[in-house]
Coordinates of C-alpha atoms in Angstrom, one line a residue:
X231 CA 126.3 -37.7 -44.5
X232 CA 124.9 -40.1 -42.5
X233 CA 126.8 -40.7 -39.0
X234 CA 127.0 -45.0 -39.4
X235 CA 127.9 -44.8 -43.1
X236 CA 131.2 -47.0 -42.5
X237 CA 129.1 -49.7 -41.1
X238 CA 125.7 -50.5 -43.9
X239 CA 128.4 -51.5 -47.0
X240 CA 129.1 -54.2 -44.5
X241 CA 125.3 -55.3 -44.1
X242 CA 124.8 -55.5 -47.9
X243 CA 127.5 -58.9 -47.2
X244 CA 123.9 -60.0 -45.7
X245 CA 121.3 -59.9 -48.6
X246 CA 117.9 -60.7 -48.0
X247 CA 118.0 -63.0 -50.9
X248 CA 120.8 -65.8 -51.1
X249 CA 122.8 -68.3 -53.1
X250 CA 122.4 -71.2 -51.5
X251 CA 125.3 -73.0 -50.2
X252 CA 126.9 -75.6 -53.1
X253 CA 126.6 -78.7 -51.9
X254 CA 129.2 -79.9 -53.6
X255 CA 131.5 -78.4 -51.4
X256 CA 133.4 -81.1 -49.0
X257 CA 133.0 -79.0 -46.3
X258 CA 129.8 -77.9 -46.5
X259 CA 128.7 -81.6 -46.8
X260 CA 130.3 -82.6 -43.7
X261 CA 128.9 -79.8 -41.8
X262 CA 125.5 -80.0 -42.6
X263 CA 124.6 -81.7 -39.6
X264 CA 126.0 -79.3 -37.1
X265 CA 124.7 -76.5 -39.5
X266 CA 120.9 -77.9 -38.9
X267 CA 121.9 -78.6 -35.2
X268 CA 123.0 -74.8 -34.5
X269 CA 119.9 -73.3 -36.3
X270 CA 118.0 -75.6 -33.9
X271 CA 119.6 -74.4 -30.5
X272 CA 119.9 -71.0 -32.2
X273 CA 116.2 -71.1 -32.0
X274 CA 115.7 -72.7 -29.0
X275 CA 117.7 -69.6 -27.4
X276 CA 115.6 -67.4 -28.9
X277 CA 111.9 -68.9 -27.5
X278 CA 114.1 -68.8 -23.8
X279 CA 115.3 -65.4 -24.1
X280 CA 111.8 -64.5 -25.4
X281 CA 110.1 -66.7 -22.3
X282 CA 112.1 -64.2 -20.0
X283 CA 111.7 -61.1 -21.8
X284 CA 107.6 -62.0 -21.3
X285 CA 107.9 -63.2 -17.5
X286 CA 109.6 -59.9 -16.9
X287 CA 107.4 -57.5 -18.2
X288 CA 104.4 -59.4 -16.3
X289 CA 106.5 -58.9 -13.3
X290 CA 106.6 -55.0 -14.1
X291 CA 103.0 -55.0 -14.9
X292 CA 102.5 -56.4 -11.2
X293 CA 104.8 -53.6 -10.1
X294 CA 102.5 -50.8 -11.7
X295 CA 99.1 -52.3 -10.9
X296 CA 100.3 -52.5 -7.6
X297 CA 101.9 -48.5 -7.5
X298 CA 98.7 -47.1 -9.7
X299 CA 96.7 -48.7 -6.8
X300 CA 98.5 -46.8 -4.0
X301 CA 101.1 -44.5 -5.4
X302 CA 103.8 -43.8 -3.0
X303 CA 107.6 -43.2 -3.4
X304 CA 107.9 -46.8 -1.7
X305 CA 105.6 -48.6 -5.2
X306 CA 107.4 -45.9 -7.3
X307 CA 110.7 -46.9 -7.0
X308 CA 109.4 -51.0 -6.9
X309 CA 108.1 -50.1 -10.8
X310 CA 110.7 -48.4 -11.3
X311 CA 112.8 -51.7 -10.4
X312 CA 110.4 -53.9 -12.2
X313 CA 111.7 -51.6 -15.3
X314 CA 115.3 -51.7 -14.8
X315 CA 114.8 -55.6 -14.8
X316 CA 112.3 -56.4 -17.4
X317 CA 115.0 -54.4 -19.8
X318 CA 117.5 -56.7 -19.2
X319 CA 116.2 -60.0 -21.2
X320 CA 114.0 -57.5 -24.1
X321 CA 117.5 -56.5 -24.7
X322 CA 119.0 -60.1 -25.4
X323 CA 116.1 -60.6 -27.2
X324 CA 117.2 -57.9 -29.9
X325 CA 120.0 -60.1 -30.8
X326 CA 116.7 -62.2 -32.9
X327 CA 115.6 -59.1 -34.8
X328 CA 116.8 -57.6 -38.2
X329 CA 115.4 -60.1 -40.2
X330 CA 111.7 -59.6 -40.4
X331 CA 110.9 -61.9 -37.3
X332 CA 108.4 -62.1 -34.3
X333 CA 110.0 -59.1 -32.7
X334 CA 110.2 -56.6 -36.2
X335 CA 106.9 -57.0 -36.7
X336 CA 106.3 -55.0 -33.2
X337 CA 109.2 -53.3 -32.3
X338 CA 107.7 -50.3 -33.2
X339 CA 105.1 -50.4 -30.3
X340 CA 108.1 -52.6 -28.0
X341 CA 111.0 -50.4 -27.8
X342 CA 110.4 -47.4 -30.0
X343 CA 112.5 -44.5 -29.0
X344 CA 113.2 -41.5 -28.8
X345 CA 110.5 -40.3 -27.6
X346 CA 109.0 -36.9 -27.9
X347 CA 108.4 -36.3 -24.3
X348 CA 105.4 -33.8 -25.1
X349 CA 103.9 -35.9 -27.5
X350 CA 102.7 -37.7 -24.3
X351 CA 102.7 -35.6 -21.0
X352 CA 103.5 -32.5 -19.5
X353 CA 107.1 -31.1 -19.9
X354 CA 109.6 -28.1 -18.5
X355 CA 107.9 -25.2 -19.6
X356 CA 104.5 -26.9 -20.9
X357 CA 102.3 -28.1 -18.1
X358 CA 99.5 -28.8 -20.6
X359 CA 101.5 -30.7 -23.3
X360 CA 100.7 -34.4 -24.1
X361 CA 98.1 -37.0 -24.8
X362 CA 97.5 -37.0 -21.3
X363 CA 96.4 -33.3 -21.0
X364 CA 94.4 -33.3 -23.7
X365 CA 90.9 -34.8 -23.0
X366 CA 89.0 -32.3 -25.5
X367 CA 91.5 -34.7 -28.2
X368 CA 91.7 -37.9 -27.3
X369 CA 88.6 -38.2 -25.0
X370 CA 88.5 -41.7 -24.8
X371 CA 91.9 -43.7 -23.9
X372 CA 92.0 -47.1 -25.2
X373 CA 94.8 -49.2 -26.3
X374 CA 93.3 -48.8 -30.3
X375 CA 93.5 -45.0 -29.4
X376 CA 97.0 -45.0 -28.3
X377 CA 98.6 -47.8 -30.8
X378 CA 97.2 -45.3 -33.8
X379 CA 98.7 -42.7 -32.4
X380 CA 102.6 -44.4 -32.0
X381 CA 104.3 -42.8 -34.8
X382 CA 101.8 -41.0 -36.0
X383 CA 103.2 -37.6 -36.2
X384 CA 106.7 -38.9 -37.3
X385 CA 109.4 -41.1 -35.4
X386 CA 109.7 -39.4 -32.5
X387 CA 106.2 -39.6 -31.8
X388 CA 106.0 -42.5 -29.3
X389 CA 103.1 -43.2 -27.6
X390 CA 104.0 -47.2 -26.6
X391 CA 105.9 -49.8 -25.5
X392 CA 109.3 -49.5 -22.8
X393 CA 110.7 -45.8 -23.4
X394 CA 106.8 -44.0 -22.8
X395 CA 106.4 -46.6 -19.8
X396 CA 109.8 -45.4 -18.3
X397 CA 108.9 -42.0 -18.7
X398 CA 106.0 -42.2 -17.0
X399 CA 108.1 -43.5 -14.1
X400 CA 110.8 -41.3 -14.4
X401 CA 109.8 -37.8 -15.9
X402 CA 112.1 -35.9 -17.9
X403 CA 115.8 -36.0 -17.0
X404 CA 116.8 -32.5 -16.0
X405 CA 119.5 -33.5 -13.5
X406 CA 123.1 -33.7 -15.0
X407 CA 123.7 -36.1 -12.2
X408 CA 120.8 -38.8 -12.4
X409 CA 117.5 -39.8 -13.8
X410 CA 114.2 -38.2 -13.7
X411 CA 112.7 -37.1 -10.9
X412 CA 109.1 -37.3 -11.7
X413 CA 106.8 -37.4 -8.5
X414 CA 104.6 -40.3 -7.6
X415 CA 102.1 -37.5 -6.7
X416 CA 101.6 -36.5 -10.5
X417 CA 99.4 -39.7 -10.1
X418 CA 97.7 -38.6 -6.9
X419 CA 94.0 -37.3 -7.5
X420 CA 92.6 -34.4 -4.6
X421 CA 94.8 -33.3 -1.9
X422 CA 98.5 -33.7 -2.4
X423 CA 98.2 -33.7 -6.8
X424 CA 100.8 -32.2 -8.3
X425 CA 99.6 -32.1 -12.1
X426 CA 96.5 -32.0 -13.8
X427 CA 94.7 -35.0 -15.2
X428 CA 95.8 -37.6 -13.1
X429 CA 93.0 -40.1 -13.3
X430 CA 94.0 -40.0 -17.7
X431 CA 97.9 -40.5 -16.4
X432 CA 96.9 -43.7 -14.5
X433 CA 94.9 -44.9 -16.8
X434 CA 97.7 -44.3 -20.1
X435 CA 100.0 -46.2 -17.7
X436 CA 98.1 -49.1 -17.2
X437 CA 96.7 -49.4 -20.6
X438 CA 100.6 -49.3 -22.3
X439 CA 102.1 -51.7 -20.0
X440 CA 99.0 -54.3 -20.7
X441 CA 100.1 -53.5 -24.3
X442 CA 103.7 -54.3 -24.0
X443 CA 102.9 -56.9 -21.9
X444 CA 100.5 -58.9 -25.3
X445 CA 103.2 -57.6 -27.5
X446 CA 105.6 -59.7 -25.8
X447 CA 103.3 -62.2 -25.6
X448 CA 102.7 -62.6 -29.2
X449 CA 106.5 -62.6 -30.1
X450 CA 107.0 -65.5 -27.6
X451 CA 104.4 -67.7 -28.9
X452 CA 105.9 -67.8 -32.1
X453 CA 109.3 -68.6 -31.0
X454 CA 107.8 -71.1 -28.5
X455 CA 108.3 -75.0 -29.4
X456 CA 105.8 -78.1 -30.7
X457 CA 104.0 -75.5 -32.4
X458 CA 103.4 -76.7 -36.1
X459 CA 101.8 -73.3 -37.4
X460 CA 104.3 -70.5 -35.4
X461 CA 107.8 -69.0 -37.0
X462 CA 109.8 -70.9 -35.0
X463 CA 108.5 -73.8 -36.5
X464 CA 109.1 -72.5 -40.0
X465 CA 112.9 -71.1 -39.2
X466 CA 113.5 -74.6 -38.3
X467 CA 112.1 -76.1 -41.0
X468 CA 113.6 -73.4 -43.7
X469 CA 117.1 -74.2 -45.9
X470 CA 119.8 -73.8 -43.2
X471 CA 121.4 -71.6 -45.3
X472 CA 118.5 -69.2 -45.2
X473 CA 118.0 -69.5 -41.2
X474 CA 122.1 -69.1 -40.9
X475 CA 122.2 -65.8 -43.1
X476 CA 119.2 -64.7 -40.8
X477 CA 121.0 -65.2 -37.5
X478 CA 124.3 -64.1 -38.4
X479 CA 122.5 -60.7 -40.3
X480 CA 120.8 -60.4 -36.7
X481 CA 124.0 -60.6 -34.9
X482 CA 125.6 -58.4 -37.4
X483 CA 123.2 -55.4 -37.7
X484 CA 122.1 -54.8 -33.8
X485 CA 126.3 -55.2 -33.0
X486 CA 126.9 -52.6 -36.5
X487 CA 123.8 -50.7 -37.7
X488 CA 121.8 -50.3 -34.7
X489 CA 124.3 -50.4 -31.5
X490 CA 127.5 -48.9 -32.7
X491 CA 125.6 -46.4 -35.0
X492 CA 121.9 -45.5 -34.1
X493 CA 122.7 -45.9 -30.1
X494 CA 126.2 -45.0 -29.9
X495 CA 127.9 -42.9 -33.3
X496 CA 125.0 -40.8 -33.2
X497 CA 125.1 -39.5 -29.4
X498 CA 128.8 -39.6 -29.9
X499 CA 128.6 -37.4 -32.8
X500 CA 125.7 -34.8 -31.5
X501 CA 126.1 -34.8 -27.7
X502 CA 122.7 -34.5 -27.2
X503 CA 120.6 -36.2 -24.4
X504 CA 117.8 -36.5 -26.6
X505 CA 120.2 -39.2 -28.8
X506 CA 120.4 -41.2 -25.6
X507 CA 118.0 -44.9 -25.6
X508 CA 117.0 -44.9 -21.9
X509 CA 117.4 -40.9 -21.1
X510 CA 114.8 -40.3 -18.9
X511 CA 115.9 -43.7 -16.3
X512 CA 120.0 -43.0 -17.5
X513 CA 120.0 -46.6 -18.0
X514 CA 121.6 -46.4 -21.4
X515 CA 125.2 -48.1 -20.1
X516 CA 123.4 -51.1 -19.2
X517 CA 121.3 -51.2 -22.6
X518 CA 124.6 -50.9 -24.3
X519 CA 125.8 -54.2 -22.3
X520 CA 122.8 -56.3 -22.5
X521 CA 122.3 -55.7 -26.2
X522 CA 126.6 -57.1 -26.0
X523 CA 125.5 -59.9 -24.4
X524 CA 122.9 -60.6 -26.7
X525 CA 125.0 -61.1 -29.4
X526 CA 127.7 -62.8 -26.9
X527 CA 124.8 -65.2 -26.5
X528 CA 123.5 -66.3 -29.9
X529 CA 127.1 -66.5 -30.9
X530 CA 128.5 -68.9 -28.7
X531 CA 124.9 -71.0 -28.3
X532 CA 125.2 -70.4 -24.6
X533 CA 122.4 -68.7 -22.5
X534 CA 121.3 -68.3 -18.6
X535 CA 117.4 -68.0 -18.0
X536 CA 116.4 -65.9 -15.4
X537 CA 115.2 -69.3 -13.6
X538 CA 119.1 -69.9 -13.6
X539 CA 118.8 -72.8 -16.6
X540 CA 121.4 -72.8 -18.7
X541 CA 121.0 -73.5 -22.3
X542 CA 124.0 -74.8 -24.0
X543 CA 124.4 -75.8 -27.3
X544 CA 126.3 -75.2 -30.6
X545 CA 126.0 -71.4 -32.2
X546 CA 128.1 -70.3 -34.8
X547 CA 131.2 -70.1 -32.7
X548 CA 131.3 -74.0 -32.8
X549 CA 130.0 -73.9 -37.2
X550 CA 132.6 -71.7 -37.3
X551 CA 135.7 -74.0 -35.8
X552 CA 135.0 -76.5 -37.5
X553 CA 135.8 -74.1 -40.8
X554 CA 138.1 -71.7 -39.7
X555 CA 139.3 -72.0 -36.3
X556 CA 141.6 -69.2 -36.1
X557 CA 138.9 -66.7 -37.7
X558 CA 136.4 -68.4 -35.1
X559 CA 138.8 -67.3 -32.1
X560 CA 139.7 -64.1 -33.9
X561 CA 135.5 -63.0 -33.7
X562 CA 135.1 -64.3 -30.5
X563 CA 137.8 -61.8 -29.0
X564 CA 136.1 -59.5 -30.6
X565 CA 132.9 -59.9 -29.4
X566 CA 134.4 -60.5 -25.7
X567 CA 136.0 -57.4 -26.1
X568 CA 132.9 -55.5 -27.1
X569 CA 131.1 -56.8 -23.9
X570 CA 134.4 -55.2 -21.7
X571 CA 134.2 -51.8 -23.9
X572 CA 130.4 -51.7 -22.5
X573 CA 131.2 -52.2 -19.7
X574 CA 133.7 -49.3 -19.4
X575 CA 131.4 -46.4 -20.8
X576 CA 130.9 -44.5 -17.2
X577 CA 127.5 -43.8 -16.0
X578 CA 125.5 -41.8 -16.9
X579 CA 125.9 -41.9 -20.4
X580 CA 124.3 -38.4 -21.2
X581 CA 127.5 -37.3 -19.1
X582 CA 129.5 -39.9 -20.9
X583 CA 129.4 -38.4 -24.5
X584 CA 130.1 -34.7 -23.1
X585 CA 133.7 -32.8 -23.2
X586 CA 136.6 -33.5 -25.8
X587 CA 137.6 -36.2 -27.2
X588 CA 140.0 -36.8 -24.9
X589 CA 137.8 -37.4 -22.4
X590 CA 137.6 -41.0 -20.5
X591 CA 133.7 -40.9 -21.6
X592 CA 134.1 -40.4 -25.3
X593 CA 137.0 -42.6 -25.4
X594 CA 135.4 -45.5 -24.0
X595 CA 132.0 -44.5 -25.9
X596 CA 134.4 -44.7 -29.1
X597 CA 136.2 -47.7 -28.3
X598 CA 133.1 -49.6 -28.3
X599 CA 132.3 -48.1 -31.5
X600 CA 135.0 -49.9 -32.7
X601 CA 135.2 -52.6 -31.4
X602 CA 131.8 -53.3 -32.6
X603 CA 132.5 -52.6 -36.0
X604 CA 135.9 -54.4 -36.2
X605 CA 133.2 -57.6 -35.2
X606 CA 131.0 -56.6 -37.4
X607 CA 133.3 -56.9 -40.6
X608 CA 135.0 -60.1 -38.9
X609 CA 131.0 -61.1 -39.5
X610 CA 131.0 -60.2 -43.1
X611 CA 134.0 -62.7 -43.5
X612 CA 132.1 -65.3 -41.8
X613 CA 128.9 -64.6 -43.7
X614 CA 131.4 -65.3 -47.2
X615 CA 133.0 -68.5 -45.4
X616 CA 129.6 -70.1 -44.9
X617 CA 128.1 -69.0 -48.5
X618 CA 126.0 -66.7 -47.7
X619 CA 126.2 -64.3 -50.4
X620 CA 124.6 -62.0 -52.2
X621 CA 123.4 -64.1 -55.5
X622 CA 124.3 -61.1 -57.5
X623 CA 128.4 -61.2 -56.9

């Protein structure tokens, strides 16, 4: 049976089709202006956190135009940086997904994982493995080339977006201790090479971060403002009951589905590195945190740019006060207490999951578990409270 099965009953609270919300309610009537007002800020949030998540991939393509053009350990580690960073707002930004949105349409080729390692380069025990290393195949690399290929060959087969750039930075992550070790001189050409086809590994590197970096670009100009044709403009302009069930369903299925089931249950459950989001970097704590703080974030309407602007406004914390106070505080322990579970999981997670149950890895790995589904089904409630509802109960 499926590891997350406790958690998708929940989602089906979150119907892609609704009952909209009868007006005839008191309540609902009195609320309708803070309802339109936190669908507003709600996607006001989501164009800033968007804005970042673009300005920091740029800033990582910087960092690997400028190691591709004189690889050292000194440029490798400065990309590798410019990665650590530009995950940090993509990973807020998933807080706006689930829903069909900007950032479903391309997730596959943004943050598609996990990846087969020798769908793309050389491996332990397979020097000639990979797109890379196989000219006679693919002789031409282009961006076309490699978006067919993501996926092509099943989910695992990954040939784009954050997860192949990182492990072109880092290599495979043989080291129970740390993160890849890969070489900056596997992208050295004559004296001083240490694997074959370097000139094709420089050039898949280059092509897949310009890819991510359009990607992004495309999901920020439709969450941008003052433009009458883009999906911001339309989520504004939608029933607030439809645009509340879509942020609340976000909120609800990266915290449930995707967080405490695809990235955490399943590691939990199989131990195996493989399971891990960020494996080859070990920066899968830090996802798990970001992705908390996402939610944190389109909950309360309250979000720091990387410019250090803050963006304050009403979320669904402040709908939801105004309703039910007590259930309002009740969810936002929850989600505060998420955030500090996250933050407890030791480093590095492939480490984390190992050992018995008992051990302060897997007990803090399953304490966030659930945590993050007690928050999810708090959700659910809130989702009934606001009348959005399946139309078929």
């Amino acid at each position: 049976m499926h590891p997350f099965r406790f958690i998708l009953p929940l989602l089906c609270l979150f119907p892609v089709s609704v009952q909209a919300l009868d007006e005839g309610q008191p309540a609902a009537t009195k609320s309708a202006r803070l309802k339109t007002e936190v669908v507003r800020h709600y996607a006001a949030l989501a164009g800033a956190t968007c804005r970042d998540a673009l300005q920091a991939a740029e800033a990582l393509q910087s960092a690997i135009d400028a190691f591709l053009d004189a690889p050292s350990d000194a440029t490798l580690s400065k990309a590798r940086a410019a990665w650590l960073d530009a995950r940090k707002p993509y990973l807020h930004s998933e807080a706006f997904r689930f829903y069909e949105g900007p950032i479903d349409q391309l997730e596959g080729r943004i943050n598609g994982w996990p990846v087969d390692e020798n769908y793309i380069d050389y491996v332990e025990g397979d020097a000639h493995a990979g797109i890379i290393n196989h000219p006679e195949l693919y002789p031409e690399l282009s961006k076309e080339t490699i978006a067919d290929l993501n996926e092509k060959d099943g989910e695992k087969s990954i040939s784009t977006g954050y997860h192949a750039i990182e492990f072109l930075l880092w290599g495979q992550d043989l080291d129970p201790k740390g993160p890849g070790k890969r070489s900056f001189q596997d992208y050295l050409t004559g004296p001083g090479a240490t694997a074959p086809h370097p000139e094709r590994r420089r050039e898949y590197l280059r092509l897949i971060t310009g890819m991510l970096v359009e990607d992004l670009k495309t999901v920020e100009n439709q969450w941008a403002d003052h433009r009458p044709d883009n999906y911001r403009a339309w989520f504004e302009a939608s029933a607030t009951h439809q645009s509340l069930r879509k942020i609340l369903h976000g909120i609800a299925a990266l915290g449930g589905t995707e967080l405490a089931g695809e990235r955490l249950t399943v590691a939990y459950e199989t131990k195996e590195q493989e399971d891990e989001h960020s494996c080859f970097s070990d920066n899968t704590c830090t996802d798990v945190v970001e992705d908390a703080l996402g939610i944190r974030n389109a909950y309360t309407g309250d979000y720091t740019c990387l410019d250090g602007t803050r963006l304050q406004g009403p979320g669904i914390a402040d709908l939801l006060k105004e309703t039910d106070p007590a259930l309002a505080d009740e969810l936002g322990k929850q989600i505060d207490a998420s955030v500090e579970n996250a933050r407890s999981i030791p480093s590095p997670f492939d480490q984390a999951f190992l050992g018995a149950d008992t051990a302060p890895g897997r007990i803090a790995i399953h304490r966030t578990i659930r945590s993050l589904q007690s928050q999810t089904e708090t959700m659910a409630k809130v989702a009934s409270l606001l009348g959005v509802r399946d139309e078929t109960q």
